[in-house]
Amino acid sequence: MIRLYIKDLKPGDILLKQNFAVKEIVKKLSKNNTHYYTLTLSDKTGQVDAKIWADYFKDVDLENIKIGSVISVTGKVDSFRDENQVMIEKSILVEDFDPADYVTTSEYDIDEIYAKILDTVNSLEDAEIKKLILELLDLPEIKSKFLKTPAAMMIHHNYVGGLVVHVYEILTLAKASMELYPEANFSELAFGAIFHDIGKLEELDAGSLALNMTKEGKLLGHVVQGLLLLERCIPSSFDKNKKLRLIHMVASHNGKKEIGAPVTPSTIEAFLLSEIDNLSFKIGTFRMHLQKGEIDENGFSTYSPYLGASLVDPKTY
Ligand SMILES: [Fe+2]
Ligand SMILES: [Fe+2]
């Protein structure tokens, strides 16, 4: 049997016992009052929407379709609003699988990138901030997850280790910006780069195959979770004013109140962090969108709702 991966699925494909991880399952009620399920299935190549209509409930092992489980699917691929959709006709739980088939990894060497981040930390001028960063990174609750967590669930850097890659990009751009904005304090900016998204460690469940949001993530969000974590972990002996500036970067990094920032940037480091974070997010989203490989005859991708445009792949210039 040929293994079909999500990125290769086409409308009309017949699926015979193909394995996917369950990322989401929601029970819904149709207009004519019958129940059905909508699902998001995933594998290492991407994700796809799926449906189970009531006619097939008897052949589908519904009990065992849980977020994070792997199921073997028989059915077909349809097209719905220009996107593939898997119609599940039969499914059973798969217990013996290779986790590497279901989590997106990156081409980066995450350990190597982390070592480069530590090199930068070790070169920081402010000894108090340097000590604080190293202590925080060494806390069991941070250390155990920092290298595995993605930077986002769907949009950008959404792979194992994505957060570390995102932090490295910000740190590198922040370093470069110091030549132009020497009045900014690089030690403080480096802290912001490394810890602005630390709440993602608790927002996203990187331990699950499905990379889902935790309950805390849904109810609080990563900005608030990051603030709580830092409030808990920064020692009380740390300089009060400096701590306030560090925490301000985390609180304001989304830049605008409309998109979830409790406050907007007030310090030069917070402005730099917020803009650089946005750049890393945008280019990450750009790359990920093009990876889907759907390019029309004029060289444009499908519309990206996150970027508000159809994109042109630089490889097609
Ligand atoms: Fe963020
Ligand atoms: Fe970020």
mmCIF file of N, CA and C in Angstrom, residues 7-99:
data_model
loop_
_atom_site.group_PDB
_atom_site.id
_atom_site.type_symbol
_atom_site.label_atom_id
_atom_site.label_comp_id
_atom_site.label_asym_id
_atom_site.label_seq_id
_atom_site.Cartn_x
_atom_site.Cartn_y
_atom_site.Cartn_z
ATOM 1 N N LYS A 7 0.187 16.559 1.937
ATOM 2 C CA LYS A 7 0.523 17.545 0.910
ATOM 3 C C LYS A 7 0.289 16.999 -0.511
ATOM 4 N N ASP A 8 0.221 15.692 -0.653
ATOM 5 C CA ASP A 8 0.035 15.097 -1.987
ATOM 6 C C ASP A 8 -1.420 14.765 -2.304
ATOM 7 N N LEU A 9 -2.330 14.964 -1.358
ATOM 8 C CA LEU A 9 -3.730 14.594 -1.609
ATOM 9 C C LEU A 9 -4.345 15.486 -2.691
ATOM 10 N N LYS A 10 -5.213 14.865 -3.533
ATOM 11 C CA LYS A 10 -5.915 15.618 -4.577
ATOM 12 C C LYS A 10 -7.392 15.233 -4.525
ATOM 13 N N PRO A 11 -8.280 16.175 -4.914
ATOM 14 C CA PRO A 11 -9.696 15.807 -4.971
ATOM 15 C C PRO A 11 -9.876 14.585 -5.867
ATOM 16 N N GLY A 12 -10.697 13.657 -5.413
ATOM 17 C CA GLY A 12 -10.918 12.431 -6.188
ATOM 18 C C GLY A 12 -10.093 11.254 -5.679
ATOM 19 N N ASP A 13 -9.066 11.518 -4.885
ATOM 20 C CA ASP A 13 -8.254 10.410 -4.345
ATOM 21 C C ASP A 13 -9.106 9.506 -3.455
ATOM 22 N N ILE A 14 -8.896 8.209 -3.604
ATOM 23 C CA ILE A 14 -9.556 7.245 -2.727
ATOM 24 C C ILE A 14 -8.549 6.873 -1.636
ATOM 25 N N LEU A 15 -8.988 6.928 -0.399
ATOM 26 C CA LEU A 15 -8.084 6.586 0.707
ATOM 27 C C LEU A 15 -8.426 5.203 1.240
ATOM 28 N N LEU A 16 -7.407 4.369 1.296
ATOM 29 C CA LEU A 16 -7.606 3.027 1.835
ATOM 30 C C LEU A 16 -6.659 2.848 2.999
ATOM 31 N N LYS A 17 -7.196 2.864 4.193
ATOM 32 C CA LYS A 17 -6.385 2.694 5.409
ATOM 33 C C LYS A 17 -5.150 3.594 5.435
ATOM 34 N N GLN A 18 -5.393 4.885 5.309
ATOM 35 C CA GLN A 18 -4.288 5.847 5.391
ATOM 36 C C GLN A 18 -4.270 6.452 6.796
ATOM 37 N N ASN A 19 -3.059 6.610 7.337
ATOM 38 C CA ASN A 19 -2.950 7.054 8.727
ATOM 39 C C ASN A 19 -2.758 8.568 8.874
ATOM 40 N N PHE A 20 -3.516 9.152 9.775
ATOM 41 C CA PHE A 20 -3.382 10.579 10.076
ATOM 42 C C PHE A 20 -3.519 10.787 11.583
ATOM 43 N N ALA A 21 -2.907 11.864 12.090
ATOM 44 C CA ALA A 21 -3.128 12.239 13.490
ATOM 45 C C ALA A 21 -4.351 13.145 13.551
ATOM 46 N N VAL A 22 -5.088 13.062 14.651
ATOM 47 C CA VAL A 22 -6.274 13.903 14.823
ATOM 48 C C VAL A 22 -5.857 15.162 15.582
ATOM 49 N N LYS A 23 -6.069 16.309 14.947
ATOM 50 C CA LYS A 23 -5.668 17.565 15.565
ATOM 51 C C LYS A 23 -6.867 18.246 16.224
ATOM 52 N N GLU A 24 -8.022 17.982 15.660
ATOM 53 C CA GLU A 24 -9.234 18.598 16.199
ATOM 54 C C GLU A 24 -10.436 17.759 15.805
ATOM 55 N N ILE A 25 -11.430 17.656 16.671
ATOM 56 C CA ILE A 25 -12.695 17.012 16.295
ATOM 57 C C ILE A 25 -13.836 17.755 17.002
ATOM 58 N N VAL A 26 -14.829 18.141 16.221
ATOM 59 C CA VAL A 26 -15.958 18.895 16.775
ATOM 60 C C VAL A 26 -17.256 18.275 16.274
ATOM 61 N N LYS A 27 -18.185 18.035 17.202
ATOM 62 C CA LYS A 27 -19.494 17.494 16.825
ATOM 63 C C LYS A 27 -20.408 18.658 16.457
ATOM 64 N N LYS A 28 -21.084 18.535 15.315
ATOM 65 C CA LYS A 28 -21.946 19.643 14.888
ATOM 66 C C LYS A 28 -23.326 19.140 14.517
ATOM 67 N N LEU A 29 -24.242 20.102 14.401
ATOM 68 C CA LEU A 29 -25.612 19.762 14.033
ATOM 69 C C LEU A 29 -25.907 20.399 12.676
ATOM 70 N N SER A 30 -26.388 19.578 11.723
ATOM 71 C CA SER A 30 -26.657 20.132 10.391
ATOM 72 C C SER A 30 -28.038 20.793 10.378
ATOM 73 N N LYS A 31 -28.341 21.486 9.232
ATOM 74 C CA LYS A 31 -29.620 22.201 9.136
ATOM 75 C C LYS A 31 -30.801 21.249 9.288
ATOM 76 N N ASN A 32 -30.629 20.013 8.803
ATOM 77 C CA ASN A 32 -31.756 19.077 8.937
ATOM 78 C C ASN A 32 -31.676 18.226 10.216
ATOM 79 N N ASN A 33 -31.001 18.833 11.224
ATOM 80 C CA ASN A 33 -31.004 18.247 12.564
ATOM 81 C C ASN A 33 -30.307 16.903 12.715
ATOM 82 N N THR A 34 -29.347 16.588 11.855
ATOM 83 C CA THR A 34 -28.569 15.371 12.087
ATOM 84 C C THR A 34 -27.160 15.779 12.517
ATOM 85 N N HIS A 35 -26.573 14.925 13.324
ATOM 86 C CA HIS A 35 -25.219 15.232 13.782
ATOM 87 C C HIS A 35 -24.181 14.844 12.743
ATOM 88 N N TYR A 36 -23.076 15.554 12.742
ATOM 89 C CA TYR A 36 -21.913 15.160 11.941
ATOM 90 C C TYR A 36 -20.679 15.691 12.662
ATOM 91 N N TYR A 37 -19.512 15.256 12.207
ATOM 92 C CA TYR A 37 -18.267 15.708 12.846
ATOM 93 C C TYR A 37 -17.384 16.434 11.835
ATOM 94 N N THR A 38 -16.748 17.507 12.278
ATOM 95 C CA THR A 38 -15.682 18.092 11.455
ATOM 96 C C THR A 38 -14.369 17.857 12.198
ATOM 97 N N LEU A 39 -13.344 17.510 11.422
ATOM 98 C CA LEU A 39 -12.054 17.192 12.029
ATOM 99 C C LEU A 39 -10.934 17.952 11.313
ATOM 100 N N THR A 40 -9.826 18.092 11.997
ATOM 101 C CA THR A 40 -8.601 18.491 11.321
ATOM 102 C C THR A 40 -7.638 17.323 11.501
ATOM 103 N N LEU A 41 -7.157 16.806 10.366
ATOM 104 C CA LEU A 41 -6.196 15.700 10.396
ATOM 105 C C LEU A 41 -4.821 16.263 10.052
ATOM 106 N N SER A 42 -3.779 15.639 10.594
ATOM 107 C CA SER A 42 -2.443 16.153 10.264
ATOM 108 C C SER A 42 -1.438 15.020 10.103
ATOM 109 N N ASP A 43 -0.370 15.331 9.395
ATOM 110 C CA ASP A 43 0.816 14.464 9.383
ATOM 111 C C ASP A 43 2.021 15.385 9.246
ATOM 112 N N LYS A 44 3.207 14.835 9.019
ATOM 113 C CA LYS A 44 4.384 15.706 9.031
ATOM 114 C C LYS A 44 4.387 16.695 7.869
ATOM 115 N N THR A 45 3.517 16.485 6.872
ATOM 116 C CA THR A 45 3.529 17.371 5.696
ATOM 117 C C THR A 45 2.468 18.464 5.764
ATOM 118 N N GLY A 46 1.572 18.410 6.739
ATOM 119 C CA GLY A 46 0.564 19.467 6.810
ATOM 120 C C GLY A 46 -0.704 19.003 7.481
ATOM 121 N N GLN A 47 -1.792 19.715 7.186
ATOM 122 C CA GLN A 47 -3.073 19.348 7.783
ATOM 123 C C GLN A 47 -4.203 19.522 6.783
ATOM 124 N N VAL A 48 -5.312 18.833 7.033
ATOM 125 C CA VAL A 48 -6.437 18.860 6.107
ATOM 126 C C VAL A 48 -7.735 18.741 6.911
ATOM 127 N N ASP A 49 -8.777 19.406 6.426
ATOM 128 C CA ASP A 49 -10.085 19.279 7.080
ATOM 129 C C ASP A 49 -10.719 17.940 6.698
ATOM 130 N N ALA A 50 -11.579 17.441 7.562
ATOM 131 C CA ALA A 50 -12.257 16.166 7.269
ATOM 132 C C ALA A 50 -13.653 16.206 7.852
ATOM 133 N N LYS A 51 -14.516 15.335 7.309
ATOM 134 C CA LYS A 51 -15.883 15.262 7.839
ATOM 135 C C LYS A 51 -16.303 13.811 8.017
ATOM 136 N N ILE A 52 -17.175 13.580 8.995
ATOM 137 C CA ILE A 52 -17.820 12.271 9.130
ATOM 138 C C ILE A 52 -19.320 12.529 9.153
ATOM 139 N N TRP A 53 -20.024 12.058 8.141
ATOM 140 C CA TRP A 53 -21.485 12.201 8.098
ATOM 141 C C TRP A 53 -22.144 11.055 8.863
ATOM 142 N N ALA A 54 -23.367 11.307 9.323
ATOM 143 C CA ALA A 54 -24.075 10.336 10.169
ATOM 144 C C ALA A 54 -24.161 8.945 9.526
ATOM 145 N N ASP A 55 -24.296 8.894 8.175
ATOM 146 C CA ASP A 55 -24.396 7.605 7.470
ATOM 147 C C ASP A 55 -23.231 6.675 7.793
ATOM 148 N N TYR A 56 -22.089 7.272 8.145
ATOM 149 C CA TYR A 56 -20.885 6.444 8.333
ATOM 150 C C TYR A 56 -20.560 6.185 9.803
ATOM 151 N N PHE A 57 -21.354 6.723 10.728
ATOM 152 C CA PHE A 57 -21.028 6.562 12.153
ATOM 153 C C PHE A 57 -20.812 5.094 12.529
ATOM 154 N N LYS A 58 -21.601 4.196 11.903
ATOM 155 C CA LYS A 58 -21.511 2.776 12.296
ATOM 156 C C LYS A 58 -20.165 2.143 11.903
ATOM 157 N N ASP A 59 -19.499 2.720 10.897
ATOM 158 C CA ASP A 59 -18.215 2.139 10.453
ATOM 159 C C ASP A 59 -16.999 2.884 10.995
ATOM 160 N N VAL A 60 -17.274 3.939 11.757
ATOM 161 C CA VAL A 60 -16.172 4.752 12.270
ATOM 162 C C VAL A 60 -16.064 4.508 13.772
ATOM 163 N N ASP A 61 -14.845 4.265 14.235
ATOM 164 C CA ASP A 61 -14.647 4.030 15.662
ATOM 165 C C ASP A 61 -14.570 5.388 16.380
ATOM 166 N N LEU A 62 -15.746 6.002 16.561
ATOM 167 C CA LEU A 62 -15.797 7.372 17.101
ATOM 168 C C LEU A 62 -15.185 7.502 18.496
ATOM 169 N N GLU A 63 -15.381 6.457 19.296
ATOM 170 C CA GLU A 63 -14.835 6.429 20.664
ATOM 171 C C GLU A 63 -13.345 6.754 20.691
ATOM 172 N N ASN A 64 -12.664 6.267 19.656
ATOM 173 C CA ASN A 64 -11.207 6.377 19.652
ATOM 174 C C ASN A 64 -10.673 7.524 18.803
ATOM 175 N N ILE A 65 -11.553 8.379 18.334
ATOM 176 C CA ILE A 65 -11.049 9.560 17.619
ATOM 177 C C ILE A 65 -10.890 10.676 18.641
ATOM 178 N N LYS A 66 -9.658 10.808 19.140
ATOM 179 C CA LYS A 66 -9.395 11.822 20.160
ATOM 180 C C LYS A 66 -8.249 12.700 19.681
ATOM 181 N N ILE A 67 -8.244 13.919 20.154
ATOM 182 C CA ILE A 67 -7.151 14.819 19.766
ATOM 183 C C ILE A 67 -5.817 14.196 20.168
ATOM 184 N N GLY A 68 -4.902 14.120 19.210
ATOM 185 C CA GLY A 68 -3.590 13.543 19.481
ATOM 186 C C GLY A 68 -3.496 12.069 19.144
ATOM 187 N N SER A 69 -4.638 11.412 18.837
ATOM 188 C CA SER A 69 -4.532 9.998 18.473
ATOM 189 C C SER A 69 -4.273 9.863 16.968
ATOM 190 N N VAL A 70 -3.806 8.683 16.566
ATOM 191 C CA VAL A 70 -3.575 8.421 15.139
ATOM 192 C C VAL A 70 -4.643 7.438 14.679
ATOM 193 N N ILE A 71 -5.278 7.752 13.551
ATOM 194 C CA ILE A 71 -6.333 6.865 13.045
ATOM 195 C C ILE A 71 -6.034 6.444 11.615
ATOM 196 N N SER A 72 -6.517 5.247 11.292
ATOM 197 C CA SER A 72 -6.396 4.744 9.918
ATOM 198 C C SER A 72 -7.732 5.037 9.237
ATOM 199 N N VAL A 73 -7.661 5.754 8.114
ATOM 200 C CA VAL A 73 -8.870 6.274 7.475
ATOM 201 C C VAL A 73 -9.118 5.617 6.120
ATOM 202 N N THR A 74 -10.364 5.212 5.893
ATOM 203 C CA THR A 74 -10.809 4.812 4.565
ATOM 204 C C THR A 74 -11.894 5.807 4.162
ATOM 205 N N GLY A 75 -11.796 6.310 2.944
ATOM 206 C CA GLY A 75 -12.758 7.326 2.495
ATOM 207 C C GLY A 75 -12.295 7.936 1.198
ATOM 208 N N LYS A 76 -12.642 9.193 0.994
ATOM 209 C CA LYS A 76 -12.181 9.842 -0.238
ATOM 210 C C LYS A 76 -11.877 11.330 0.003
ATOM 211 N N VAL A 77 -11.198 11.914 -0.994
ATOM 212 C CA VAL A 77 -10.857 13.334 -0.883
ATOM 213 C C VAL A 77 -11.777 14.121 -1.808
ATOM 214 N N ASP A 78 -12.463 15.114 -1.227
ATOM 215 C CA ASP A 78 -13.307 16.012 -2.011
ATOM 216 C C ASP A 78 -12.685 17.400 -1.992
ATOM 217 N N SER A 79 -13.313 18.297 -2.725
ATOM 218 C CA SER A 79 -12.845 19.678 -2.676
ATOM 219 C C SER A 79 -13.973 20.529 -2.107
ATOM 220 N N PHE A 80 -13.639 21.405 -1.149
ATOM 221 C CA PHE A 80 -14.639 22.292 -0.559
ATOM 222 C C PHE A 80 -14.027 23.684 -0.480
ATOM 223 N N ARG A 81 -14.630 24.653 -1.145
ATOM 224 C CA ARG A 81 -14.098 26.021 -1.234
ATOM 225 C C ARG A 81 -12.618 26.018 -1.595
ATOM 226 N N ASP A 82 -12.297 25.254 -2.645
ATOM 227 C CA ASP A 82 -10.921 25.189 -3.164
ATOM 228 C C ASP A 82 -9.913 24.516 -2.238
ATOM 229 N N GLU A 83 -10.380 23.924 -1.147
ATOM 230 C CA GLU A 83 -9.447 23.225 -0.262
ATOM 231 C C GLU A 83 -9.823 21.747 -0.234
ATOM 232 N N ASN A 84 -8.812 20.905 -0.063
ATOM 233 C CA ASN A 84 -9.115 19.474 0.063
ATOM 234 C C ASN A 84 -9.903 19.206 1.334
ATOM 235 N N GLN A 85 -10.776 18.224 1.248
ATOM 236 C CA GLN A 85 -11.511 17.802 2.435
ATOM 237 C C GLN A 85 -11.653 16.279 2.400
ATOM 238 N N VAL A 86 -11.265 15.642 3.487
ATOM 239 C CA VAL A 86 -11.337 14.175 3.534
ATOM 240 C C VAL A 86 -12.705 13.751 4.068
ATOM 241 N N MET A 87 -13.397 12.910 3.296
ATOM 242 C CA MET A 87 -14.668 12.347 3.756
ATOM 243 C C MET A 87 -14.346 10.984 4.367
ATOM 244 N N ILE A 88 -14.519 10.890 5.682
ATOM 245 C CA ILE A 88 -14.153 9.642 6.370
ATOM 246 C C ILE A 88 -15.339 8.683 6.335
ATOM 247 N N GLU A 89 -15.095 7.505 5.798
ATOM 248 C CA GLU A 89 -16.180 6.509 5.731
ATOM 249 C C GLU A 89 -15.964 5.381 6.747
ATOM 250 N N LYS A 90 -14.697 5.154 7.078
ATOM 251 C CA LYS A 90 -14.352 4.116 8.049
ATOM 252 C C LYS A 90 -13.102 4.573 8.766
ATOM 253 N N SER A 91 -12.995 4.259 10.057
ATOM 254 C CA SER A 91 -11.703 4.546 10.690
ATOM 255 C C SER A 91 -11.511 3.656 11.902
ATOM 256 N N ILE A 92 -10.260 3.313 12.145
ATOM 257 C CA ILE A 92 -9.919 2.593 13.374
ATOM 258 C C ILE A 92 -8.685 3.244 14.006
ATOM 259 N N LEU A 93 -8.525 3.005 15.276
ATOM 260 C CA LEU A 93 -7.379 3.563 16.000
ATOM 261 C C LEU A 93 -6.096 2.848 15.578
ATOM 262 N N VAL A 94 -5.017 3.598 15.440
ATOM 263 C CA VAL A 94 -3.707 2.993 15.150
ATOM 264 C C VAL A 94 -2.868 3.114 16.414
ATOM 265 N N GLU A 95 -2.350 1.993 16.887
ATOM 266 C CA GLU A 95 -1.576 2.086 18.124
ATOM 267 C C GLU A 95 -0.076 2.039 17.888
ATOM 268 N N ASP A 96 0.288 1.436 16.759
ATOM 269 C CA ASP A 96 1.704 1.267 16.483
ATOM 270 C C ASP A 96 2.101 2.215 15.345
ATOM 271 N N PHE A 97 2.722 3.336 15.694
ATOM 272 C CA PHE A 97 3.098 4.294 14.640
ATOM 273 C C PHE A 97 4.403 4.981 15.009
ATOM 274 N N ASP A 98 5.008 5.617 14.010
ATOM 275 C CA ASP A 98 6.244 6.344 14.248
ATOM 276 C C ASP A 98 5.898 7.825 14.443
ATOM 277 N N PRO A 99 6.098 8.377 15.665
ATOM 278 C CA PRO A 99 5.712 9.773 15.903
ATOM 279 C C PRO A 99 6.309 10.740 14.874
#
